[in-house]
Structure formats: C-alpha cells, structure tokens
mmCIF file of C-alpha atoms (C1' of nucleotides) in Angstrom:
data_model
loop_
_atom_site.group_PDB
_atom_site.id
_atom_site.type_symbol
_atom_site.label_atom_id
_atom_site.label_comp_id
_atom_site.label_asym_id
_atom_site.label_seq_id
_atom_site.Cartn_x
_atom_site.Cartn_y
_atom_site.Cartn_z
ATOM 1 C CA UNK A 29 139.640 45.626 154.177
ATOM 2 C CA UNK A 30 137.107 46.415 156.607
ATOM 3 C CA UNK A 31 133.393 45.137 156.350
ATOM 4 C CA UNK A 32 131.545 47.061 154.107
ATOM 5 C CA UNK A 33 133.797 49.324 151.837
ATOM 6 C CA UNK A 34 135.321 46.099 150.130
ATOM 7 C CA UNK A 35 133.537 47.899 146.695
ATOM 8 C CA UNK A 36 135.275 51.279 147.244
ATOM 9 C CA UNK A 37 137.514 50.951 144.936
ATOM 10 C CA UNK A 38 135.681 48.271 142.990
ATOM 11 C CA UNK A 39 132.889 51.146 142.147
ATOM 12 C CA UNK A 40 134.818 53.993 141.137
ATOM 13 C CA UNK A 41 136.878 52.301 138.877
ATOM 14 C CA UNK A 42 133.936 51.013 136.893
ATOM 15 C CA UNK A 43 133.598 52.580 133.420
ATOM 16 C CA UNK A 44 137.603 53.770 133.156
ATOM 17 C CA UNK A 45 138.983 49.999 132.413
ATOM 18 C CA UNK A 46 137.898 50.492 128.849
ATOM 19 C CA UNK A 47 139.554 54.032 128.385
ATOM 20 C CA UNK A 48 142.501 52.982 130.576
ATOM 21 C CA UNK A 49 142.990 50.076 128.359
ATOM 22 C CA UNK A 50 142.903 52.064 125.100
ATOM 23 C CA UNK A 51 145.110 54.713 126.376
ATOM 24 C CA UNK A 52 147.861 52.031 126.770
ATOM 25 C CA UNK A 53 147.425 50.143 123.827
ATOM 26 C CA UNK A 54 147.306 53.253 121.633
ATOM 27 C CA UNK A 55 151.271 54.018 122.892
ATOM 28 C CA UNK A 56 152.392 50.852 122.034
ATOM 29 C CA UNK A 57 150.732 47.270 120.933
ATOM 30 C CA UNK A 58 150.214 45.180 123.963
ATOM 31 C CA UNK A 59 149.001 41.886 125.055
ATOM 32 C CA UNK A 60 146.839 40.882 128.479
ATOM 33 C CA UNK A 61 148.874 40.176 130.869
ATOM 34 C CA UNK A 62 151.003 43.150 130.082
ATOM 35 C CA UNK A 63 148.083 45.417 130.991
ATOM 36 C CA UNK A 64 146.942 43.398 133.876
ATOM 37 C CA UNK A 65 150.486 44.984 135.418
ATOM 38 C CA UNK A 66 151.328 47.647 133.393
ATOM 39 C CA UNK A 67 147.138 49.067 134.759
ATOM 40 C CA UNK A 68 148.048 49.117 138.607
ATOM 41 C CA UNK A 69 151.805 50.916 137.816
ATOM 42 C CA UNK A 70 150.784 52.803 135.539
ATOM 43 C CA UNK A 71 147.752 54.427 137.475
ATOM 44 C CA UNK A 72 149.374 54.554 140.529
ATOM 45 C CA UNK A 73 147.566 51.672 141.759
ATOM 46 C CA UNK A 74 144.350 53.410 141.359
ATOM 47 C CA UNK A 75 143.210 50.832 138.640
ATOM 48 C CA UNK A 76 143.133 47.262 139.394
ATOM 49 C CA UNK A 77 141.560 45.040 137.181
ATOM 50 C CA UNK A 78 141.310 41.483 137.097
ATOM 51 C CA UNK A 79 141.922 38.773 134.851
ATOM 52 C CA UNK A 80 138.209 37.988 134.827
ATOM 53 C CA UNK A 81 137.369 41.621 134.067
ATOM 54 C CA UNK A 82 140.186 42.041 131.154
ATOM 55 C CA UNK A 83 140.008 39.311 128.954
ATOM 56 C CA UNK A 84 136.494 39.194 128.212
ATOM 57 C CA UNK A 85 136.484 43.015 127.948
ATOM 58 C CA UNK A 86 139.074 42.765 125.331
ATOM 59 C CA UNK A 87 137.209 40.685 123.148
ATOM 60 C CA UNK A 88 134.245 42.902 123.863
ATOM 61 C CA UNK A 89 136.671 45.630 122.682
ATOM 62 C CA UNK A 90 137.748 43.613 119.842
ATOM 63 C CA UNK A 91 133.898 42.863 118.496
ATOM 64 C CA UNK A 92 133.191 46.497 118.342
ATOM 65 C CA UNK A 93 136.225 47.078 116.316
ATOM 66 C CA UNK A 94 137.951 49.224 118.895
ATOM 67 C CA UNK A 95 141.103 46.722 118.714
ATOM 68 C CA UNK A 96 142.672 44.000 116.634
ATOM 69 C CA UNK A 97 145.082 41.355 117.700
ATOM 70 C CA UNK A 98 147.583 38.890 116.261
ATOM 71 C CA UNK A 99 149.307 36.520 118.052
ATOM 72 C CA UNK A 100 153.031 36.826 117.947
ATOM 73 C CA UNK A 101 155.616 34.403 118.686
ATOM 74 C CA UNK A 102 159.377 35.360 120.401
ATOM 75 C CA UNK A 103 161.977 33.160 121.200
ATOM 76 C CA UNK A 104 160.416 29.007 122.368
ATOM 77 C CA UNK A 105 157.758 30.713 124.764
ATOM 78 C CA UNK A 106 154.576 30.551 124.337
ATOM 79 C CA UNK A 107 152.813 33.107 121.228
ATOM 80 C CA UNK A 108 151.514 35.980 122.724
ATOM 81 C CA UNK A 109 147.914 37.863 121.530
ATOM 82 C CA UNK A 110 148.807 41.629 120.893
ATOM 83 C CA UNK A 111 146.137 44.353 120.937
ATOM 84 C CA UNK A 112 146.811 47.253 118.710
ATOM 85 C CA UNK A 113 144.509 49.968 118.239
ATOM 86 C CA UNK A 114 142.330 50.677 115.532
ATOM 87 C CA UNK A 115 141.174 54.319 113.634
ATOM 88 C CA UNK A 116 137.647 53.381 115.332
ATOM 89 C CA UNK A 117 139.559 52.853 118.834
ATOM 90 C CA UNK A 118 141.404 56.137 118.435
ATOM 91 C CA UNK A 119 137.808 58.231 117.896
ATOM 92 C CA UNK A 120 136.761 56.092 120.865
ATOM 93 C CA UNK A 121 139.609 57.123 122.809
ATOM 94 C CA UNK A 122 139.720 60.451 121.998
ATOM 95 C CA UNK A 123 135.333 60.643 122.851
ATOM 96 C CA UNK A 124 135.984 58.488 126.313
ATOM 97 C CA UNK A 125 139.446 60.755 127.133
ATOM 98 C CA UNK A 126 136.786 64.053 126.693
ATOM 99 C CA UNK A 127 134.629 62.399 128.396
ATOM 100 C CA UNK A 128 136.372 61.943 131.468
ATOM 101 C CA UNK A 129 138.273 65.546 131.621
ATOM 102 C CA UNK A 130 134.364 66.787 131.679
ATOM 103 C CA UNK A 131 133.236 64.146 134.762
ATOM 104 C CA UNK A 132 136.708 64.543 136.520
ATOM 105 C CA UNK A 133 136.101 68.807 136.095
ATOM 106 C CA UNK A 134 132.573 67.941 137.281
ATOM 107 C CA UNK A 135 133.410 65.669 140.244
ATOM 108 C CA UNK A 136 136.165 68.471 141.435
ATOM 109 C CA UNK A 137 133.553 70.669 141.553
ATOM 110 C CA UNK A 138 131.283 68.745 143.124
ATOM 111 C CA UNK A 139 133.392 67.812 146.425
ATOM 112 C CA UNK A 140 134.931 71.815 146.341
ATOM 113 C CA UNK A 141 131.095 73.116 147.343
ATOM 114 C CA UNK A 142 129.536 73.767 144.109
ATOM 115 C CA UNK A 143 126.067 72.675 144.903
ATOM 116 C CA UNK A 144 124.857 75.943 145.760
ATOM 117 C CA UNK A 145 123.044 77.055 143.099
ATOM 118 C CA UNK O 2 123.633 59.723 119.711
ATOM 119 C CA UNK O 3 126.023 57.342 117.215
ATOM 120 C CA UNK O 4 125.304 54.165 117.599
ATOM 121 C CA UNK O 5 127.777 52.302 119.739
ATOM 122 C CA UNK O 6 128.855 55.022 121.850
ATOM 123 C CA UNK O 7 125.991 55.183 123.795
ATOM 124 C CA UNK O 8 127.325 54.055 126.633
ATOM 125 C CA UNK O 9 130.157 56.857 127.236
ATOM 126 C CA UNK O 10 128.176 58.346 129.705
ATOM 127 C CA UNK O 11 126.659 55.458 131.515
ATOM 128 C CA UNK O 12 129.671 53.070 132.108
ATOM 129 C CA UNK O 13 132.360 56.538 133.101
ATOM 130 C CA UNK O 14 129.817 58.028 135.888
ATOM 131 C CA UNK O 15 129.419 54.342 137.359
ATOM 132 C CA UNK O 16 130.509 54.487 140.708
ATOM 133 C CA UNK O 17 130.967 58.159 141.040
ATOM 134 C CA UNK O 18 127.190 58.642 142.057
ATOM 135 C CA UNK O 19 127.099 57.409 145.546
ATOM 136 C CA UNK O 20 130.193 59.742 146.158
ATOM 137 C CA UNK O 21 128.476 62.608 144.347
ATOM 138 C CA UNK O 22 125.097 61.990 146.007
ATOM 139 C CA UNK O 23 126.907 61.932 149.457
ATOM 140 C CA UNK O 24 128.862 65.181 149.063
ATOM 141 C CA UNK O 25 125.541 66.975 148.158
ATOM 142 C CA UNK O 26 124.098 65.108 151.322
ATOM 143 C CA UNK O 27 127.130 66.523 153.225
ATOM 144 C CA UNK O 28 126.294 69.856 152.462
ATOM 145 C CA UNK O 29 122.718 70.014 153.500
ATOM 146 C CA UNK O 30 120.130 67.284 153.699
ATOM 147 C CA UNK O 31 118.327 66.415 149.986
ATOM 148 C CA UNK O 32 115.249 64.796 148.727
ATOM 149 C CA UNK O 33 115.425 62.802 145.957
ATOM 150 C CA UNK O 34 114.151 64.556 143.239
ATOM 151 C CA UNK O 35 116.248 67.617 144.285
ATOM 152 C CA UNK O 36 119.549 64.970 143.981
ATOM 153 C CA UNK O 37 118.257 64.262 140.343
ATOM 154 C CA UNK O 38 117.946 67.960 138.987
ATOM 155 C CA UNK O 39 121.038 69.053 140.992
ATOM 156 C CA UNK O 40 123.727 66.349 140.373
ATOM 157 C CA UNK O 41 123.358 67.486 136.563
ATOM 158 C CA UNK O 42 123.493 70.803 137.159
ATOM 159 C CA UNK O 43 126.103 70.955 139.943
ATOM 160 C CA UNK O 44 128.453 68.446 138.011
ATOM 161 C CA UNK O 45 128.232 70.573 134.630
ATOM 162 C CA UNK O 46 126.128 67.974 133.495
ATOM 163 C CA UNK O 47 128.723 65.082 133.408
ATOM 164 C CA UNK O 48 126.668 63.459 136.222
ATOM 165 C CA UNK O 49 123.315 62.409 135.128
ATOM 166 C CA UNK O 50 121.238 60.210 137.015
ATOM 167 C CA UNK O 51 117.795 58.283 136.383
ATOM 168 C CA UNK O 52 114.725 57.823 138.560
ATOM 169 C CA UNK O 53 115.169 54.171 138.658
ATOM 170 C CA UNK O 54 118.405 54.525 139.257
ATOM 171 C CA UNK O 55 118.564 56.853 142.321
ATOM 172 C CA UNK O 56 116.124 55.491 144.320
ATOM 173 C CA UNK O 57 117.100 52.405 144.332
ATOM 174 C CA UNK O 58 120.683 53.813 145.292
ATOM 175 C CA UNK O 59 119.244 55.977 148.107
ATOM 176 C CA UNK O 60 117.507 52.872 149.317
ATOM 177 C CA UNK O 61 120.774 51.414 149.420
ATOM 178 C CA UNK O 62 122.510 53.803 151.198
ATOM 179 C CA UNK O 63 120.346 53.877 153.304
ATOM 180 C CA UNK O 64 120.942 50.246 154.513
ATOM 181 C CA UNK O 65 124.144 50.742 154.796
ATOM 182 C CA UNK O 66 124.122 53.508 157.420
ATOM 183 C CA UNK O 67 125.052 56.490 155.295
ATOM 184 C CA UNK O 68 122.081 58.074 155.056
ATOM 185 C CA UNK O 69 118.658 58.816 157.293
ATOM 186 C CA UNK O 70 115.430 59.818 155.789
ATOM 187 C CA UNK O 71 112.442 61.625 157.266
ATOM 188 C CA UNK O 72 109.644 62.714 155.947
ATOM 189 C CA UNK O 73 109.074 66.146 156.066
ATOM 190 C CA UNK O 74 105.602 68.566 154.917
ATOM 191 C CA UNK O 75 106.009 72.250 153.995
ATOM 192 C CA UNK O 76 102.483 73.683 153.182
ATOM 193 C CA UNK O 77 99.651 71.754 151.509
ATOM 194 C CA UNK O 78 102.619 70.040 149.285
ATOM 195 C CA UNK O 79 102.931 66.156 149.576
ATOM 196 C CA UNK O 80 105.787 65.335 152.251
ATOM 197 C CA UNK O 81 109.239 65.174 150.784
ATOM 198 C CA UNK O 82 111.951 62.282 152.014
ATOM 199 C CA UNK O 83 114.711 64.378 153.234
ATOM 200 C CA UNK O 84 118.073 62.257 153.553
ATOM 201 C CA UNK O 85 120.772 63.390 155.626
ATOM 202 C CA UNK O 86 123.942 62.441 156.090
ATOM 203 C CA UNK O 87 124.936 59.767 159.286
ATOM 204 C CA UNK O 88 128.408 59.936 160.767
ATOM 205 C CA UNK O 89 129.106 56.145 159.089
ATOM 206 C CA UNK O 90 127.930 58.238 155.872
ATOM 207 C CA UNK O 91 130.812 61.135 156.536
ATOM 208 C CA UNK O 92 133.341 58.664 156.985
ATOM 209 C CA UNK O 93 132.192 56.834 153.627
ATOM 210 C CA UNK O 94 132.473 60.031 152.011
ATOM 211 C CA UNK O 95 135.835 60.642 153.044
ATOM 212 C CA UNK O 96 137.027 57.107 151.829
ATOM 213 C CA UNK O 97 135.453 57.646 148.611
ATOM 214 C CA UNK O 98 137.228 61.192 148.466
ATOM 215 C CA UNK O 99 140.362 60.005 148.971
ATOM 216 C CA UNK O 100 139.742 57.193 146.344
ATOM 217 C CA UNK O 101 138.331 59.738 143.943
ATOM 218 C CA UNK O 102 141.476 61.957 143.683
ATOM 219 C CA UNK O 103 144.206 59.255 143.257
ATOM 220 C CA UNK O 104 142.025 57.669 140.877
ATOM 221 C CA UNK O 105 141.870 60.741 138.993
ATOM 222 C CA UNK O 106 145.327 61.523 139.234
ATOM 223 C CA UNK O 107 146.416 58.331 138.214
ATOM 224 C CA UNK O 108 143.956 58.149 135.234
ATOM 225 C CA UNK O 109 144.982 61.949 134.301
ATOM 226 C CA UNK O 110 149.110 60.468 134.639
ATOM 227 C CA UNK O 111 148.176 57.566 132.394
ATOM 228 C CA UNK O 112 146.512 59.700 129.841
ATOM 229 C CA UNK O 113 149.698 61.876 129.465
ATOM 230 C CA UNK O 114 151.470 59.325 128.201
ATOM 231 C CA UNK O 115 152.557 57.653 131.922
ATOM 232 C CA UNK O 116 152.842 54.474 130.483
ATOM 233 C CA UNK O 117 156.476 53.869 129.809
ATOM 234 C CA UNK O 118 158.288 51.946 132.209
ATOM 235 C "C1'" DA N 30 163.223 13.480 138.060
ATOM 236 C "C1'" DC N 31 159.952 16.265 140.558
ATOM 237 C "C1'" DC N 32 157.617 20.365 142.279
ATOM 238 C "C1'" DT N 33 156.563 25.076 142.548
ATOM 239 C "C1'" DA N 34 156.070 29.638 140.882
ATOM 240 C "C1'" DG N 35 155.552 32.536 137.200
ATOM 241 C "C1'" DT N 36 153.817 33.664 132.574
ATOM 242 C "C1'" DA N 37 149.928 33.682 129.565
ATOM 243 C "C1'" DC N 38 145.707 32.563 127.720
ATOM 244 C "C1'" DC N 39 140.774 31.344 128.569
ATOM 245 C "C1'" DT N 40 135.673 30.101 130.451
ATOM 246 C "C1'" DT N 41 131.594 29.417 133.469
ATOM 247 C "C1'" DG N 42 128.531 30.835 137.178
ATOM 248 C "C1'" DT N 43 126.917 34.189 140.390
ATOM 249 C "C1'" DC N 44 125.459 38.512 141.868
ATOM 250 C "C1'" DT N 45 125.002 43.280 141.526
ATOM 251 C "C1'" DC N 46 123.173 47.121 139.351
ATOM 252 C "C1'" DA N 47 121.793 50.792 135.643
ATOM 253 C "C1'" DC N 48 118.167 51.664 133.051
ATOM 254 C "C1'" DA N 49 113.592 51.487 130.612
ATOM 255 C "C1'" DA N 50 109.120 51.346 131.497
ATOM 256 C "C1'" DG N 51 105.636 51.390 134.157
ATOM 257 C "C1'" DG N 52 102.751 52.962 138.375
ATOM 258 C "C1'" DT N 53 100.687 56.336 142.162
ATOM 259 C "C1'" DA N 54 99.286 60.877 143.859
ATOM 260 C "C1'" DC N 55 99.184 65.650 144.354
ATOM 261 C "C1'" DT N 56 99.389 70.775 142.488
ATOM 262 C "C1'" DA N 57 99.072 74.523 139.250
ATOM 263 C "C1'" DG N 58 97.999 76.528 134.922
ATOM 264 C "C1'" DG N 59 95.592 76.893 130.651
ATOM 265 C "C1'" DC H 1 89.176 69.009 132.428
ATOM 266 C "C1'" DC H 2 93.503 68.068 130.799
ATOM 267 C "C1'" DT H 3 98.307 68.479 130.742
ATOM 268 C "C1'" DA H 4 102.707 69.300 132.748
ATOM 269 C "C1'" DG H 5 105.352 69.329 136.647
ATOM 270 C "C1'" DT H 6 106.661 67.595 141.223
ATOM 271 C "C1'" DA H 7 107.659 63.600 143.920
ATOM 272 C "C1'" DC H 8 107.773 59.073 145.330
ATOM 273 C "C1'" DC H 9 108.169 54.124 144.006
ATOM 274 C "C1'" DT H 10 108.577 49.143 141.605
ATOM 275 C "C1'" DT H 11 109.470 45.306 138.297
ATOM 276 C "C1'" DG H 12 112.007 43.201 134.435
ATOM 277 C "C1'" DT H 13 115.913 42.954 131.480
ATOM 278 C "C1'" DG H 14 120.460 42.960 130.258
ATOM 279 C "C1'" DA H 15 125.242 43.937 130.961
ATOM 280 C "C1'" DG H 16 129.261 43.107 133.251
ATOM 281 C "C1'" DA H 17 132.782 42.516 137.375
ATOM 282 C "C1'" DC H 18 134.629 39.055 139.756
ATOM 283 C "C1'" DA H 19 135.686 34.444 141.958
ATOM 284 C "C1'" DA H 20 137.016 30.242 140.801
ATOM 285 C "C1'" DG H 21 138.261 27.208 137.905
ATOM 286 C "C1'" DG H 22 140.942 25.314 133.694
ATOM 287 C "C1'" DT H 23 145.027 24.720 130.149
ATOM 288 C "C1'" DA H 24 149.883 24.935 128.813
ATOM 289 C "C1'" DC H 25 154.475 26.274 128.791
ATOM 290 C "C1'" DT H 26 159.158 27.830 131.094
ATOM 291 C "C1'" DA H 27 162.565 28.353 134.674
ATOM 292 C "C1'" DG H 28 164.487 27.475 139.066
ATOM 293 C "C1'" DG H 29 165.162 24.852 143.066
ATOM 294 C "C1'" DT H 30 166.139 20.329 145.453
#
DNA sequence: ACCTAGTACCTTGTCTCACAAGGTACTAGG
DNA sequence: CCTAGTACCTTGTGAGACAAGGTACTAGGT
C-alpha cells in the first residue's frame, strides 16, 4: 500500500465489526475463527478484521450480554467456543442495522452533492 | 439515551468523517464551524461531529496534504479559516469513495442474509 | 521421527483518536 | 450589562485497533 493511505480501509471499517459480527452470528451460532473468514467473504472483502480486533471484542460483546458462548467439542479436535446471539443482541442488532441504513442513506447523499442547502 | 447503547452513533460514523468532511471541501472551500452545522444537516443527521473532534481532524488533514487553510475577513467579523481542498486531498477523496461504496455494499449483502457459503 | 502449515484460542503493549470540558474573543440583541 | 451565538482552539481521559507474541492440537510431507 502506498505511504499514507495504509488506514483507508482501517478507518471506515471502524464501528461496523460489532454489527457485522452480530449479523452473522444471529444466522447461525459461530465461533472466532469462523468469522475471522467468513467477515472478508462475506463482505466482499470490505471488512477485514483481525485476530487482535475480534477476540477481545467478543468478550466485550459477551460482557454486555449481546452474546453467549459454550464451547463445543466435534470429533478429537480441539473444543471450539460458539457465539450465539442473545434477545439483548437481537435489539442491538436490529438498533445498529437502523443505524447504519440511516448513515449509509446519509453518506450517499453526501458524496451525490447534497450540501447545498 | 438507554444506557449501553450510547455508543451507536459514535463507533458507526468513525471513519466516515474525514470522507464526509472532504466531499463538502470538494464542493466549495469550508470553515470549520460551517463543517460542524452542515455535516448534520447535509447527512440527515447521521453524521454528527464535535468541536473537539473536528478540529483536531482538520488539523490533521491538514498535515497530511489534503487540505489548505487561509484566513479570510468579511466585514468587521473575526477572520474565518477557510479550508480547501489540495489535489493530494481529491485523490484521498476518491480512494475513500471507492472504499465507501464496496464497504457499503458489502455490509448491505451481509445484512441480507449473504452469509451462507 | 521431525518439521511445517493450518486451525483455534488467547494476551500484552503501543498508539491513535473521539469526546468532555475547558478556554479565548468577538458580535448582536434584549 | 448580560446572555446567546459565532468561531477558533487545547488538554486530559478512556476506549479500542492492531502488531506481536504465546499456547496447543492436527494433518501432511519427507
């Protein structure tokens, strides 16, 4: 990447891990390194977050009730910890999903000229 | 506001302000406290922005070539600090165009449900 | 038997930054 | 004269994104 927009996509993406995250694990139960690559397919690529970023957002997720996990084991591997959402997640959800249909509506109209007022 | 979910609005609009402040740049040079009453108004309100927020931004833009200032006097008024956009600034904007719309595209895909693969 | 790569979880330390809260200075209206 | 509005700014605090590291297991290659 060339000097100086390294935090392009670093900066934008701020702020939609947590509704990202909650929009997957309200479809099905998942664990963390399932949404560290299911995130970048899913979004096209758009959302990239690190292990760094996830885990400790999940258990910041998990302290304010948003999710619950269990650890599950399949097979001799290893358990694995699965998220599932909870009926305070889903009001989150649905508040951060409005949320971002009004900044996205916003932001379109923003770059199409609207600033003439 | 309900306790814990005041930060809806703070942690979505992260990153989207130096792309909103440059495309009302773009359109005709800004001071500051114009860029703080307009964002809300031009962005339906989904972008709001604080004084000690801003400025600091600006300042930071600045530095990195996107923006010029000059201080300009109309009347007996105290001089404003217009900003206007640099060509490093249009090509930023661009970039963080671009980035915008697949980021919103590929939010808006995983939102619908995108998620199975 | 060894080594590497992949899966899967985690933490610590650093640095950036959004905001609250304060400050300055001028103008206009009551 | 006092308040509200305009207009610029700073410092301090706290949150959090990431780099870099760690642990532990499995599977495949040589």
């Amino acid at each position: 990447m060339a000097p100086g927009e390294e935090g392009i996509q670093r900066e934008l993406s701020r702020g939609t891990m947590e509704l990202a995250v909650l929009a997957l694990i309200d479809a099905r139960k998942r664990y963390g390194y399932d949404l560290l690559t299911s995130l970048g397919s899913a979004s096209n690529g758009s959302i990239a977050i690190k292990e760094g970023t996830l885990y400790p957002a999940l258990h910041r997720m998990e302290d304010a009730g948003y999710i619950t996990a269990s650890w599950e084991a399949e097979g001799r591997a290893a358990p694995r910890k699965y998220y599932s959402i909870t009926d305070g997640g889903k009001a989150r959800l649905e508040a951060l999903r409005t949320e971002w249909r009004r900044l996205a509506s916003g932001m379109e109209r923003l770059l199409n000229g609207g600033a003439e007022s």
